[in-house]
Short mmCIF file of C-alpha atoms (C1' of nucleotides) in Angstrom, two decimals:
data_model
loop_
_atom_site.label_atom_id
_atom_site.label_comp_id
_atom_site.label_asym_id
_atom_site.label_seq_id
_atom_site.Cartn_x
_atom_site.Cartn_y
_atom_site.Cartn_z
CA UNK A 180 0.00 0.10 -0.05
CA UNK A 181 1.00 3.61 -0.17
CA UNK A 182 1.99 2.73 -3.44
CA UNK A 183 -0.52 3.50 -6.17
CA UNK A 184 0.94 2.59 -9.44
CA UNK A 185 2.18 -0.91 -8.54
CA UNK A 186 0.08 -3.13 -6.79
CA UNK A 187 1.97 -6.24 -5.94
CA UNK A 188 5.47 -7.24 -7.83
CA UNK A 189 4.12 -5.86 -11.61
CA UNK A 190 0.53 -7.06 -10.50
CA UNK A 191 -0.75 -5.03 -13.31
CA UNK A 192 -4.06 -4.45 -11.45
CA UNK A 193 -3.57 -0.69 -11.34
CA UNK A 194 -2.48 1.52 -14.27
CA UNK A 195 0.64 3.48 -13.75
CA UNK A 196 -0.37 6.70 -14.25
CA UNK A 197 -3.87 6.75 -12.36
CA UNK A 198 -5.76 9.14 -14.72
CA UNK A 199 -9.36 8.59 -12.92
CA UNK A 200 -9.25 8.98 -8.97
CA UNK A 201 -8.44 6.10 -7.13
CA UNK A 202 -12.02 5.66 -5.57
CA UNK A 203 -13.33 5.35 -9.46
CA UNK A 204 -10.64 2.78 -10.01
CA UNK A 205 -11.99 0.82 -6.94
CA UNK A 206 -15.38 1.21 -7.94
CA UNK A 207 -14.71 -0.04 -11.38
CA UNK A 208 -13.43 -3.28 -9.76
CA UNK A 209 -16.39 -3.72 -7.58
CA UNK A 210 -18.51 -2.85 -10.51
CA UNK A 211 -17.16 -5.62 -12.57
CA UNK A 212 -17.57 -8.30 -9.90
CA UNK A 213 -21.11 -7.23 -9.35
CA UNK A 214 -22.68 -7.24 -12.87
CA UNK A 215 -20.46 -10.21 -13.77
CA UNK A 216 -21.64 -12.30 -10.68
CA UNK A 217 -18.60 -12.53 -8.79
CA UNK A 218 -20.48 -10.77 -5.96
CA UNK A 219 -24.44 -11.81 -5.86
CA UNK A 220 -26.87 -9.77 -4.67
CA UNK A 221 -27.38 -9.72 -0.99
CA UNK A 222 -23.73 -10.21 -0.01
CA UNK A 223 -22.13 -8.08 1.86
CA UNK A 224 -19.15 -5.91 1.38
CA UNK A 225 -17.13 -5.69 4.61
CA UNK A 226 -14.70 -2.54 4.79
CA UNK A 227 -11.83 -4.28 6.36
CA UNK A 228 -11.55 -7.23 3.89
CA UNK A 229 -11.67 -4.83 0.97
CA UNK A 230 -9.39 -2.20 2.08
CA UNK A 231 -6.80 -5.09 2.30
CA UNK A 232 -7.65 -6.64 -1.04
CA UNK A 233 -7.85 -3.60 -3.19
CA UNK A 234 -4.80 -1.75 -1.21
CA UNK A 235 -6.92 1.27 -0.63
CA UNK A 236 -7.66 2.94 2.33
CA UNK A 237 -11.08 3.09 4.06
CA UNK A 238 -11.92 6.36 2.82
CA UNK A 239 -11.45 5.91 -0.65
CA UNK A 240 -13.24 2.48 -0.40
CA UNK A 241 -16.10 4.49 0.85
CA UNK A 242 -16.08 6.90 -1.80
CA UNK A 243 -16.14 3.99 -4.12
CA UNK A 244 -19.25 2.35 -2.20
CA UNK A 245 -21.01 5.73 -2.89
CA UNK A 246 -20.22 5.49 -6.41
CA UNK A 247 -21.77 2.41 -6.82
CA UNK A 248 -24.75 2.96 -4.33
CA UNK A 249 -25.83 5.82 -6.80
CA UNK A 250 -25.52 3.38 -9.51
CA UNK A 251 -27.98 1.11 -7.41
CA UNK A 252 -25.91 -1.71 -7.38
CA UNK A 253 -24.76 -1.47 -4.11
CA UNK A 254 -27.20 -0.70 -0.97
CA UNK A 255 -25.87 1.35 1.81
CA UNK A 256 -27.79 0.54 5.17
CA UNK A 257 -26.89 3.04 7.67
CA UNK A 258 -24.58 1.59 10.62
CA UNK A 259 -25.19 -1.75 9.08
CA UNK A 260 -22.76 -1.77 6.11
CA UNK A 261 -22.96 -2.23 2.22
CA UNK A 262 -24.61 -5.15 0.33
CA UNK A 263 -24.93 -5.76 -3.16
CA UNK A 264 -28.76 -4.63 -3.81
CA UNK A 265 -31.08 -7.36 -4.22
CA UNK A 266 -34.13 -6.24 -7.03
CA UNK A 267 -37.74 -7.09 -5.71
CA UNK A 268 -40.32 -7.84 -7.80
CA UNK A 269 -41.46 -4.15 -7.73
CA UNK A 270 -37.87 -3.21 -8.61
CA UNK A 271 -38.10 -5.21 -12.03
CA UNK A 272 -41.26 -3.68 -12.78
CA UNK A 273 -40.53 -0.38 -12.06
CA UNK A 274 -37.15 -0.95 -14.42
CA UNK A 275 -39.37 -2.36 -17.22
CA UNK A 276 -41.94 0.61 -17.03
CA UNK A 277 -38.88 2.98 -17.97
CA UNK A 278 -37.35 0.43 -20.52
CA UNK A 279 -40.92 0.52 -22.42
CA UNK A 280 -40.96 4.24 -21.95
CA UNK A 281 -37.49 4.70 -23.69
CA UNK A 282 -37.30 2.07 -25.83
CA UNK A 283 -40.85 2.87 -26.85
CA UNK A 284 -40.50 6.54 -27.91
CA UNK A 285 -36.98 5.48 -29.16
CA UNK A 286 -38.81 3.11 -31.90
CA UNK A 287 -41.85 5.69 -32.10
CA UNK A 288 -39.49 7.95 -34.04
CA UNK A 289 -39.62 8.57 -37.47
CA UNK A 290 -35.76 9.46 -38.36
CA UNK A 291 -33.37 6.19 -37.57
CA UNK A 292 -29.53 6.69 -37.55
CA UNK A 293 -28.15 4.43 -40.10
CA UNK A 294 -25.07 4.23 -38.10
CA UNK A 295 -27.19 2.76 -35.46
CA UNK A 296 -29.20 0.28 -37.53
CA UNK A 297 -25.73 -1.11 -38.70
CA UNK A 298 -24.71 -1.35 -34.95
CA UNK A 299 -28.08 -3.05 -34.43
CA UNK A 300 -27.17 -5.48 -37.09
CA UNK A 301 -23.96 -6.17 -35.57
CA UNK A 302 -25.25 -6.77 -32.29
CA UNK A 303 -28.01 -9.20 -33.60
CA UNK A 304 -25.06 -11.10 -35.59
CA UNK A 305 -23.19 -11.35 -32.36
CA UNK A 306 -25.92 -12.70 -30.49
CA UNK A 307 -26.86 -15.29 -33.09
CA UNK A 308 -23.27 -16.60 -33.50
CA UNK A 309 -22.94 -16.86 -29.77
CA UNK A 310 -25.84 -19.02 -29.57
CA UNK A 311 -25.17 -20.93 -32.07
CA UNK A 312 -21.85 -21.88 -30.26
CA UNK A 313 -23.70 -22.19 -27.14
CA UNK A 314 -21.68 -19.31 -25.45
CA UNK A 315 -25.04 -17.93 -23.46
CA UNK A 316 -23.49 -15.11 -21.51
CA UNK A 317 -22.02 -13.72 -24.77
CA UNK A 318 -25.73 -14.13 -25.59
CA UNK A 319 -26.59 -11.92 -22.80
CA UNK A 320 -24.18 -9.36 -23.58
CA UNK A 321 -25.07 -8.75 -27.11
CA UNK A 322 -28.45 -8.54 -26.25
CA UNK A 323 -27.95 -5.81 -23.63
CA UNK A 324 -26.06 -3.79 -26.25
CA UNK A 325 -28.72 -4.65 -28.69
CA UNK A 326 -31.11 -2.45 -26.57
CA UNK A 327 -28.45 0.22 -25.44
CA UNK A 328 -28.33 0.92 -29.29
CA UNK A 329 -32.40 0.93 -29.47
CA UNK A 330 -32.28 3.47 -26.76
CA UNK A 331 -29.64 5.70 -28.15
CA UNK A 332 -31.80 6.06 -31.19
CA UNK A 333 -33.75 8.61 -28.83
CA UNK A 334 -30.34 11.02 -29.36
CA UNK A 335 -30.28 11.91 -26.02
CA UNK A 336 -27.15 11.45 -23.80
CA UNK A 337 -29.28 11.77 -20.41
CA UNK A 338 -31.41 8.64 -21.79
CA UNK A 339 -28.63 6.63 -22.78
CA UNK A 340 -27.24 6.99 -19.09
CA UNK A 341 -30.33 6.12 -17.59
CA UNK A 342 -30.92 3.11 -19.69
CA UNK A 343 -27.40 2.16 -19.54
CA UNK A 344 -28.01 1.92 -15.74
CA UNK A 345 -31.36 0.21 -16.02
CA UNK A 346 -29.66 -2.55 -17.69
CA UNK A 347 -26.78 -2.59 -15.15
CA UNK A 348 -29.25 -3.12 -12.77
CA UNK A 349 -30.97 -6.08 -14.59
CA UNK A 350 -28.01 -8.21 -14.39
CA UNK A 351 -28.71 -8.51 -10.93
CA UNK A 352 -31.60 -10.74 -11.67
CA UNK A 353 -29.68 -12.31 -14.86
CA UNK A 354 -27.52 -14.16 -12.07
CA UNK A 355 -30.57 -15.72 -10.77
CA UNK A 356 -31.71 -17.35 -13.93
CA UNK A 357 -30.57 -19.99 -16.67
CA UNK A 358 -28.70 -17.61 -19.18
CA UNK A 359 -30.39 -20.14 -21.95
CA UNK A 360 -33.89 -19.94 -20.88
CA UNK A 361 -33.77 -16.28 -20.25
CA UNK A 362 -32.24 -14.97 -23.85
CA UNK A 363 -32.97 -17.98 -26.25
CA UNK A 364 -36.85 -16.81 -26.77
CA UNK A 365 -35.74 -13.26 -27.66
CA UNK A 366 -33.22 -13.86 -30.22
CA UNK A 367 -35.55 -14.53 -33.44
CA UNK A 368 -37.47 -11.23 -32.18
CA UNK A 369 -34.39 -9.10 -32.24
CA UNK A 370 -33.87 -9.75 -35.90
CA UNK A 371 -37.67 -9.29 -36.46
CA UNK A 372 -37.64 -5.78 -34.68
CA UNK A 373 -34.46 -4.87 -36.59
CA UNK A 374 -36.43 -5.82 -39.74
CA UNK A 375 -39.18 -3.79 -38.94
CA UNK A 376 -36.88 -0.69 -37.97
CA UNK A 377 -35.32 -0.87 -41.05
CA UNK A 378 -38.42 -0.96 -43.82
CA UNK A 379 -39.35 1.94 -41.28
CA UNK A 380 -42.87 0.09 -40.06
CA UNK A 381 -42.66 1.95 -36.77
CA UNK A 382 -46.16 1.06 -35.57
CA UNK A 383 -45.88 -2.89 -35.95
CA UNK A 384 -42.34 -2.23 -34.36
CA UNK A 385 -43.68 -0.70 -31.24
CA UNK A 386 -45.99 -3.33 -30.69
CA UNK A 387 -43.49 -6.14 -31.22
CA UNK A 388 -41.36 -4.16 -28.54
CA UNK A 389 -44.08 -4.07 -26.18
CA UNK A 390 -44.97 -7.53 -26.31
CA UNK A 391 -41.03 -8.43 -26.29
CA UNK A 392 -40.82 -6.45 -22.93
CA UNK A 393 -43.93 -7.73 -21.41
CA UNK A 394 -42.63 -10.83 -21.66
CA UNK A 395 -39.24 -10.62 -20.58
CA UNK A 396 -40.60 -8.90 -17.56
CA UNK A 397 -43.00 -11.70 -16.72
CA UNK A 398 -40.06 -13.86 -16.95
CA UNK A 399 -37.47 -12.18 -14.73
CA UNK A 400 -40.30 -11.35 -12.40
CA UNK A 401 -40.87 -15.49 -12.02
CA UNK A 402 -37.24 -15.46 -11.27
CA UNK A 403 -36.99 -12.80 -8.80
CA UNK A 404 -39.98 -14.04 -6.50
CA UNK A 405 -38.44 -17.47 -6.66
CA UNK A 406 -35.26 -16.11 -5.67
CA UNK A 407 -36.50 -14.47 -2.97
CA UNK A 408 -38.32 -17.37 -1.33
CA UNK A 409 -35.40 -18.89 1.00
CA UNK B 266 -16.53 21.53 15.57
CA UNK B 267 -16.29 17.95 16.98
CA UNK B 268 -19.88 18.46 18.27
CA UNK B 269 -22.31 17.57 16.09
CA UNK B 270 -25.77 18.01 17.24
CA UNK B 271 -25.10 21.97 18.44
CA UNK B 272 -23.46 23.87 15.81
CA UNK B 273 -22.73 27.56 17.40
CA UNK B 274 -24.33 28.48 20.63
CA UNK B 275 -27.83 27.36 19.96
CA UNK B 276 -27.66 28.07 16.65
CA UNK B 277 -30.33 25.54 15.71
CA UNK B 278 -28.81 24.55 12.37
CA UNK B 279 -28.22 21.37 12.85
CA UNK B 280 -31.12 18.82 14.25
CA UNK B 281 -29.88 17.81 17.87
CA UNK B 282 -29.79 13.91 16.79
CA UNK B 283 -28.90 13.46 13.66
CA UNK B 284 -30.50 10.46 11.92
CA UNK B 285 -29.08 10.82 8.82
CA UNK B 286 -25.34 10.93 8.17
CA UNK B 287 -23.62 14.24 8.74
CA UNK B 288 -22.42 14.28 4.79
CA UNK B 289 -26.27 14.31 3.92
CA UNK B 290 -27.21 16.94 6.33
CA UNK B 291 -24.24 18.97 4.60
CA UNK B 292 -25.29 18.24 1.11
CA UNK B 293 -29.15 19.40 2.19
CA UNK B 294 -27.55 22.87 2.97
CA UNK B 295 -25.49 23.16 -0.04
CA UNK B 296 -28.37 21.68 -2.11
CA UNK B 297 -30.72 24.43 -0.82
CA UNK B 298 -27.83 27.29 -1.78
CA UNK B 299 -27.61 25.98 -5.28
CA UNK B 300 -31.37 25.64 -5.98
CA UNK B 301 -32.20 28.61 -4.38
CA UNK B 302 -30.07 31.05 -6.10
CA UNK B 303 -27.41 31.41 -2.89
CA UNK B 304 -24.86 29.84 -5.15
CA UNK B 305 -24.73 30.76 -8.89
CA UNK B 306 -23.99 28.30 -11.75
CA UNK B 307 -19.93 28.42 -12.02
CA UNK B 308 -19.05 29.25 -8.49
CA UNK B 309 -16.17 27.07 -6.79
CA UNK B 310 -16.38 25.55 -3.69
CA UNK B 311 -13.49 25.32 -1.93
CA UNK B 312 -12.88 22.54 0.64
CA UNK B 313 -11.10 24.64 3.23
CA UNK B 314 -13.96 27.44 3.48
CA UNK B 315 -16.92 25.08 3.64
CA UNK B 316 -15.19 22.65 6.13
CA UNK B 317 -14.64 25.94 8.48
CA UNK B 318 -18.21 27.02 7.78
CA UNK B 319 -20.14 24.20 8.33
CA UNK B 320 -18.23 22.46 10.97
CA UNK B 321 -17.81 19.25 9.19
CA UNK B 322 -14.53 17.74 8.00
CA UNK B 323 -12.84 17.32 4.85
CA UNK B 324 -13.96 13.85 4.14
CA UNK B 325 -17.32 14.53 5.26
CA UNK B 326 -17.71 17.63 2.68
CA UNK B 327 -16.15 15.40 -0.10
CA UNK B 328 -18.87 13.14 0.61
CA UNK B 329 -21.86 15.85 0.47
CA UNK B 330 -19.86 17.02 -2.85
CA UNK B 331 -19.98 13.39 -4.26
CA UNK B 332 -24.00 13.24 -3.34
CA UNK B 333 -24.50 16.61 -5.28
CA UNK B 334 -22.45 15.68 -7.98
CA UNK B 335 -24.77 12.54 -8.58
CA UNK B 336 -27.43 14.59 -8.87
CA UNK B 337 -25.67 16.91 -11.22
CA UNK B 338 -25.93 20.30 -9.56
CA UNK B 339 -21.96 20.33 -8.90
CA UNK B 340 -19.17 19.25 -11.18
CA UNK B 341 -16.36 17.96 -9.66
CA UNK B 342 -12.94 18.35 -11.76
CA UNK B 343 -10.29 16.09 -10.77
CA UNK B 344 -7.52 18.00 -8.87
CA UNK B 345 -9.35 21.36 -9.83
CA UNK B 346 -12.20 21.49 -7.50
CA UNK B 347 -15.91 21.22 -7.28
CA UNK B 348 -18.23 23.90 -9.23
CA UNK B 349 -21.94 24.69 -9.02
CA UNK B 350 -22.92 23.20 -12.46
CA UNK B 351 -23.37 25.43 -15.78
CA UNK B 352 -26.10 24.47 -18.16
CA UNK B 353 -25.24 24.44 -21.75
CA UNK B 354 -27.87 24.75 -24.42
CA UNK B 355 -27.29 21.27 -25.22
CA UNK B 356 -28.01 20.12 -21.57
CA UNK B 357 -31.15 22.28 -21.47
CA UNK B 358 -32.46 20.56 -24.73
CA UNK B 359 -31.46 17.27 -23.24
CA UNK B 360 -33.84 18.18 -20.02
CA UNK B 361 -36.66 18.59 -22.24
CA UNK B 362 -36.21 15.87 -24.38
CA UNK B 363 -36.31 13.76 -21.16
CA UNK B 364 -39.63 16.05 -19.98
CA UNK B 365 -41.45 15.52 -23.20
CA UNK B 366 -40.89 11.78 -22.69
CA UNK B 367 -41.65 11.34 -19.35
CA UNK B 368 -44.60 13.71 -19.36
CA UNK B 369 -45.91 12.89 -22.35
CA UNK B 370 -46.14 9.22 -21.20
CA UNK B 371 -48.09 10.31 -18.12
CA UNK B 372 -50.28 12.39 -19.93
CA UNK B 373 -51.23 9.46 -22.59
CA UNK B 374 -52.09 7.13 -20.03
CA UNK B 375 -55.68 6.14 -19.81
CA UNK B 376 -56.07 5.71 -16.07
CA UNK B 377 -55.77 8.89 -13.95
CA UNK B 378 -55.58 8.95 -10.36
CA UNK B 379 -58.34 10.97 -8.73
CA UNK B 380 -55.88 11.67 -5.92
CA UNK B 381 -53.22 13.22 -8.08
CA UNK B 382 -55.78 15.39 -9.97
CA UNK B 383 -56.98 16.83 -6.72
CA UNK B 384 -53.17 17.98 -6.25
CA UNK B 385 -52.63 19.21 -9.67
CA UNK B 386 -55.74 21.50 -8.84
CA UNK B 387 -54.01 22.54 -5.44
CA UNK B 388 -50.95 23.09 -7.77
CA UNK B 389 -52.68 25.38 -10.16
CA UNK B 390 -54.38 27.26 -7.25
CA UNK B 391 -51.52 27.99 -5.68
CA UNK B 392 -49.70 28.94 -8.84
CA UNK B 393 -52.24 31.58 -9.55
CA UNK B 394 -52.72 33.17 -6.09
CA UNK B 395 -49.07 33.82 -5.79
CA UNK B 396 -48.93 35.29 -9.35
CA UNK B 397 -51.93 37.73 -7.89
CA UNK B 398 -49.51 38.57 -5.16
CA UNK B 399 -46.88 39.54 -7.39
CA UNK B 400 -44.84 36.34 -5.87
CA UNK B 401 -43.23 35.09 -8.78
CA UNK B 402 -40.84 32.71 -7.19
CA UNK B 403 -43.35 30.81 -5.38
CA UNK B 404 -45.38 30.73 -8.69
CA UNK B 405 -42.14 29.09 -10.02
CA UNK B 406 -42.09 26.26 -7.30
CA UNK B 407 -45.80 25.47 -7.60
CA UNK B 408 -45.17 25.04 -11.46
CA UNK B 409 -42.17 22.67 -10.71
CA UNK B 410 -44.59 20.79 -8.52
CA UNK B 411 -47.25 20.83 -10.88
CA UNK B 412 -45.03 18.79 -13.98
CA UNK B 413 -43.60 16.79 -10.71
CA UNK B 414 -47.40 15.52 -10.13
CA UNK B 415 -47.75 14.88 -13.95
CA UNK B 416 -44.88 13.03 -13.69
CA UNK B 417 -45.88 10.92 -11.09
CA UNK B 418 -49.23 9.73 -12.98
CA UNK B 419 -46.68 7.23 -14.49
CA UNK B 420 -46.84 5.56 -11.41
CA UNK B 421 -42.94 4.86 -11.25
CA UNK B 422 -40.86 5.33 -8.58
CA UNK B 423 -37.85 5.54 -10.33
CA UNK B 424 -39.35 8.03 -13.31
CA UNK B 425 -40.53 10.23 -10.10
CA UNK B 426 -36.55 10.43 -8.84
CA UNK B 427 -35.61 11.11 -12.59
CA UNK B 428 -38.19 14.04 -12.92
CA UNK B 429 -37.04 15.27 -9.54
CA UNK B 430 -33.43 15.66 -10.83
CA UNK B 431 -34.73 16.77 -13.99
CA UNK B 432 -36.45 19.76 -12.13
CA UNK B 433 -33.41 20.58 -9.68
CA UNK B 434 -31.34 20.88 -12.76
CA UNK B 435 -33.65 23.23 -14.56
CA UNK B 436 -33.34 25.55 -11.42
CA UNK B 437 -30.10 25.86 -12.54
CA UNK B 438 -31.39 28.36 -15.53
CA UNK B 439 -34.31 29.88 -13.72
CA UNK B 440 -31.81 31.90 -11.96
CA UNK B 441 -30.52 33.54 -15.24
CA UNK B 442 -34.10 34.71 -15.84
CA UNK B 443 -36.94 37.19 -14.65
CA UNK B 444 -39.30 35.22 -13.12
CA UNK B 445 -42.37 36.71 -14.24
CA UNK B 446 -41.66 36.70 -18.11
CA UNK B 447 -40.53 33.11 -17.10
CA UNK B 448 -43.56 31.77 -15.56
CA UNK B 449 -46.40 34.14 -16.49
CA UNK B 450 -46.99 32.49 -19.99
CA UNK B 451 -47.43 29.35 -18.61
CA UNK B 452 -50.08 29.86 -15.84
CA UNK B 453 -53.17 29.65 -17.75
CA UNK B 454 -52.08 26.69 -19.40
CA UNK B 455 -51.51 24.52 -16.51
CA UNK B 456 -55.56 25.23 -16.11
CA UNK B 457 -56.00 24.23 -19.18
CA UNK B 458 -54.07 21.04 -19.63
CA UNK B 459 -55.99 20.20 -16.28
CA UNK B 460 -59.27 20.45 -17.57
CA UNK B 461 -58.25 18.49 -20.21
CA UNK B 462 -56.89 15.66 -18.16
CA UNK B 463 -60.21 15.83 -16.01
CA UNK B 464 -62.26 15.48 -18.75
CA UNK B 465 -60.26 12.42 -20.23
CA UNK B 466 -59.45 14.17 -23.43
CA UNK B 467 -55.95 12.84 -23.81
CA UNK B 468 -55.07 13.26 -27.06
CA UNK B 469 -55.92 16.94 -26.79
CA UNK B 470 -53.80 17.38 -23.77
CA UNK B 471 -50.77 15.72 -25.22
CA UNK B 472 -50.73 18.06 -28.08
CA UNK B 473 -50.94 21.06 -25.73
CA UNK B 474 -48.28 19.74 -23.30
CA UNK B 475 -45.74 19.31 -26.41
CA UNK B 476 -46.47 22.79 -27.58
CA UNK B 477 -46.16 24.28 -24.08
CA UNK B 478 -42.84 22.21 -23.40
CA UNK B 479 -41.14 23.42 -26.77
CA UNK B 480 -42.12 26.92 -26.10
CA UNK B 481 -40.67 26.34 -22.41
CA UNK B 482 -37.50 24.92 -23.77
CA UNK B 483 -37.05 28.08 -26.27
CA UNK B 484 -37.63 30.50 -23.81
CA UNK B 485 -34.70 28.62 -21.33
CA UNK B 486 -32.20 28.05 -24.43
CA UNK B 487 -32.33 32.03 -25.16
CA UNK B 488 -31.70 33.06 -21.41
CA UNK B 489 -29.07 30.35 -21.73
CA UNK B 490 -27.21 31.34 -24.44
CA UNK B 491 -27.23 34.85 -23.78
CA UNK B 492 -26.15 34.13 -20.12
CA UNK B 493 -23.24 32.13 -21.29
CA UNK B 494 -21.82 35.14 -23.54
CA UNK B 495 -19.80 36.91 -20.82
"C1'" DC C 163 -39.35 -17.95 27.00
"C1'" DT C 164 -38.91 -13.01 27.63
"C1'" DT C 165 -36.13 -9.22 28.78
"C1'" DA C 166 -32.42 -6.69 30.09
"C1'" DT C 167 -27.40 -5.60 30.22
"C1'" DC C 168 -22.85 -6.27 28.58
"C1'" DA C 169 -19.14 -6.42 25.00
"C1'" DA C 170 -17.26 -7.67 20.44
"C1'" DA C 171 -17.39 -6.08 16.02
"C1'" DT C 172 -18.49 -2.77 12.51
"C1'" DT C 173 -19.65 1.66 10.45
"C1'" DG C 174 -19.52 6.74 11.09
"C1'" DT C 175 -16.86 10.75 11.51
"C1'" DT C 176 -12.62 13.65 12.69
"C1'" DC C 177 -7.99 15.05 12.11
"C1'" DA C 178 -3.48 15.61 10.50
"C1'" DA C 179 0.15 14.75 7.28
"C1'" DC C 180 2.18 14.06 3.06
"C1'" DA C 181 1.69 13.00 -2.45
"C1'" DA C 182 -0.15 14.47 -6.87
"C1'" DT C 183 -1.84 17.91 -9.72
"C1'" DC C 184 -2.61 22.56 -11.33
"C1'" DC C 185 -2.07 27.57 -11.65
"C1'" DT C 186 0.60 31.48 -11.37
"C1'" DT C 187 4.77 34.14 -11.78
"C1'" DA C 188 8.80 34.84 -13.37
"C1'" DC C 189 12.26 34.44 -15.95
"C1'" DA C 190 14.67 33.07 -20.22
"C1'" DT C 191 14.63 32.23 -25.15
"C1'" DT C 192 14.15 33.26 -29.74
"C1'" DA D 12 7.07 41.77 -27.77
"C1'" DA D 13 5.44 36.67 -28.14
"C1'" DT D 14 6.19 32.06 -26.77
"C1'" DG D 15 8.34 28.65 -24.06
"C1'" DT D 16 9.81 26.74 -19.70
"C1'" DA D 17 10.76 26.51 -14.77
"C1'" DA D 18 10.28 27.11 -9.88
"C1'" DG D 19 6.80 27.73 -6.30
"C1'" DG D 20 2.24 28.13 -4.04
"C1'" DA D 21 -2.28 26.84 -3.73
"C1'" DT D 22 -5.77 23.00 -3.64
"C1'" DT D 23 -6.77 18.85 -4.17
"C1'" DG D 24 -6.40 13.41 -3.82
"C1'" DT D 25 -5.09 9.84 -0.32
"C1'" DT D 26 -3.93 7.72 3.57
"C1'" DG D 27 -3.50 5.52 8.52
"C1'" DA D 28 -4.87 6.41 13.18
"C1'" DA D 29 -7.98 7.44 16.42
"C1'" DC D 30 -12.43 7.92 18.74
"C1'" DA D 31 -17.57 7.88 18.83
"C1'" DA D 32 -21.88 5.88 17.73
"C1'" DT D 33 -24.48 2.02 16.45
"C1'" DT D 34 -25.58 -2.94 15.77
"C1'" DT D 35 -25.16 -7.35 17.04
"C1'" DG D 36 -24.70 -11.52 19.83
"C1'" DA D 37 -24.38 -13.40 23.97
"C1'" DT D 38 -24.82 -14.08 28.50
"C1'" DA D 39 -27.73 -13.43 32.94
"C1'" DA D 40 -31.70 -12.15 35.69
"C1'" DG D 41 -36.65 -12.35 35.96
#
DNA sequence: CTTATCAAATTGTTCAACAATCCTTACATT
DNA sequence: AATGTAAGGATTGTTGAACAATTTGATAAG
């Protein structure tokens, strides 16, 4: 410790010249663990353990906690510690209402950026390739990217940020489900929706997207309520 | 200092038993100064000054900064300090795009909560009363409350929070305008929109709201671009 | 079995010190 | 005069230690 720039002997864990703050660096590591399932919802993050492991001070770690708390990935209970957030069914429903609004508005728009359409094609192809090879986690990643691009059709930086946060939160529930049964049903629909967007049939696209999101919500709600009965 | 619970001799600035964290208390004070115009956009917040005035430690103050930074009221530049955010025209446009989406979706909904409609009536009445008495700042407060209630028709906690943040950011621009010329044009429209909502004429309400928001955006964009030419 | 009390563990907050970075001023060069 | 460079002073970034406040779990009393 006291040597930011080289963790353990050339461990290469921290870039030499830290351009962002140390707190953001620590937050990035914890964010990755949460979104990739290394830290499961409900897990407690003990300050002493993490200061030792990440080799940052308690104050810096707390700043990292606060960062992730505002991203709603961690939950901070006063005097009781920090936990990986556990999504309630109400949370999932709330997330999907916001998704319906953001993605719905994006699909409804008349003008579609050709670059975004290309990006959508790529995302669909990546997902299908990953599915063919059985890499279902990668399918999930491509699917999230697909919907992030959909949201970006709104052309609003703020809505992009909100969408990114929504999807990050959704990952918290993803780990409570088998990735194949979660993503397989939506693979063909992504391509179908893309076709409707390319041909400018917006009303049909909007309907398809709505049913899509409703079904995904139902799937996750089921997984979510099951997981909470322990 | 080191006596949280009683600032200067019975200054009554801090509640006796602090239930929330000290950082949130400090953030609340700074938030008030920013939203009420005591701290104007672009102002720099120096750590040393504020730790002395608020009688909190530097670390706690920094946590307060981070809180307000995530609310987008303050801007944190690495190694350069914390500033009250200055909204660019692009920021204002982005805010209004989000408003059109959230409030538009709310108005479009078929089911209207009667309690919310009552709250809307109250907000309109308060605004009109304040206008009659020349209290234009209170008119602004009532107007913001009105739109917050509109957004709440969506019934989503998350969208409520997002709307609250949008409106808080908008206050940053409000202080660059005369409150009367800003709010007076919208007083009759608020009542008109309310009438359309009460009688369930949603499509007309949606159109009215859209023109409403477009004009408000134009007004603020003008004020915003003017203010930046100094 | 319930309630009360106490002790250990953990978090909340502060402080002082030092490192890293930015900004200004002064100086030198062209 | 304009440009580039080099201290230095000021401010922020980070740390570690200390103590206060709170929760938690265990133990003892009713």
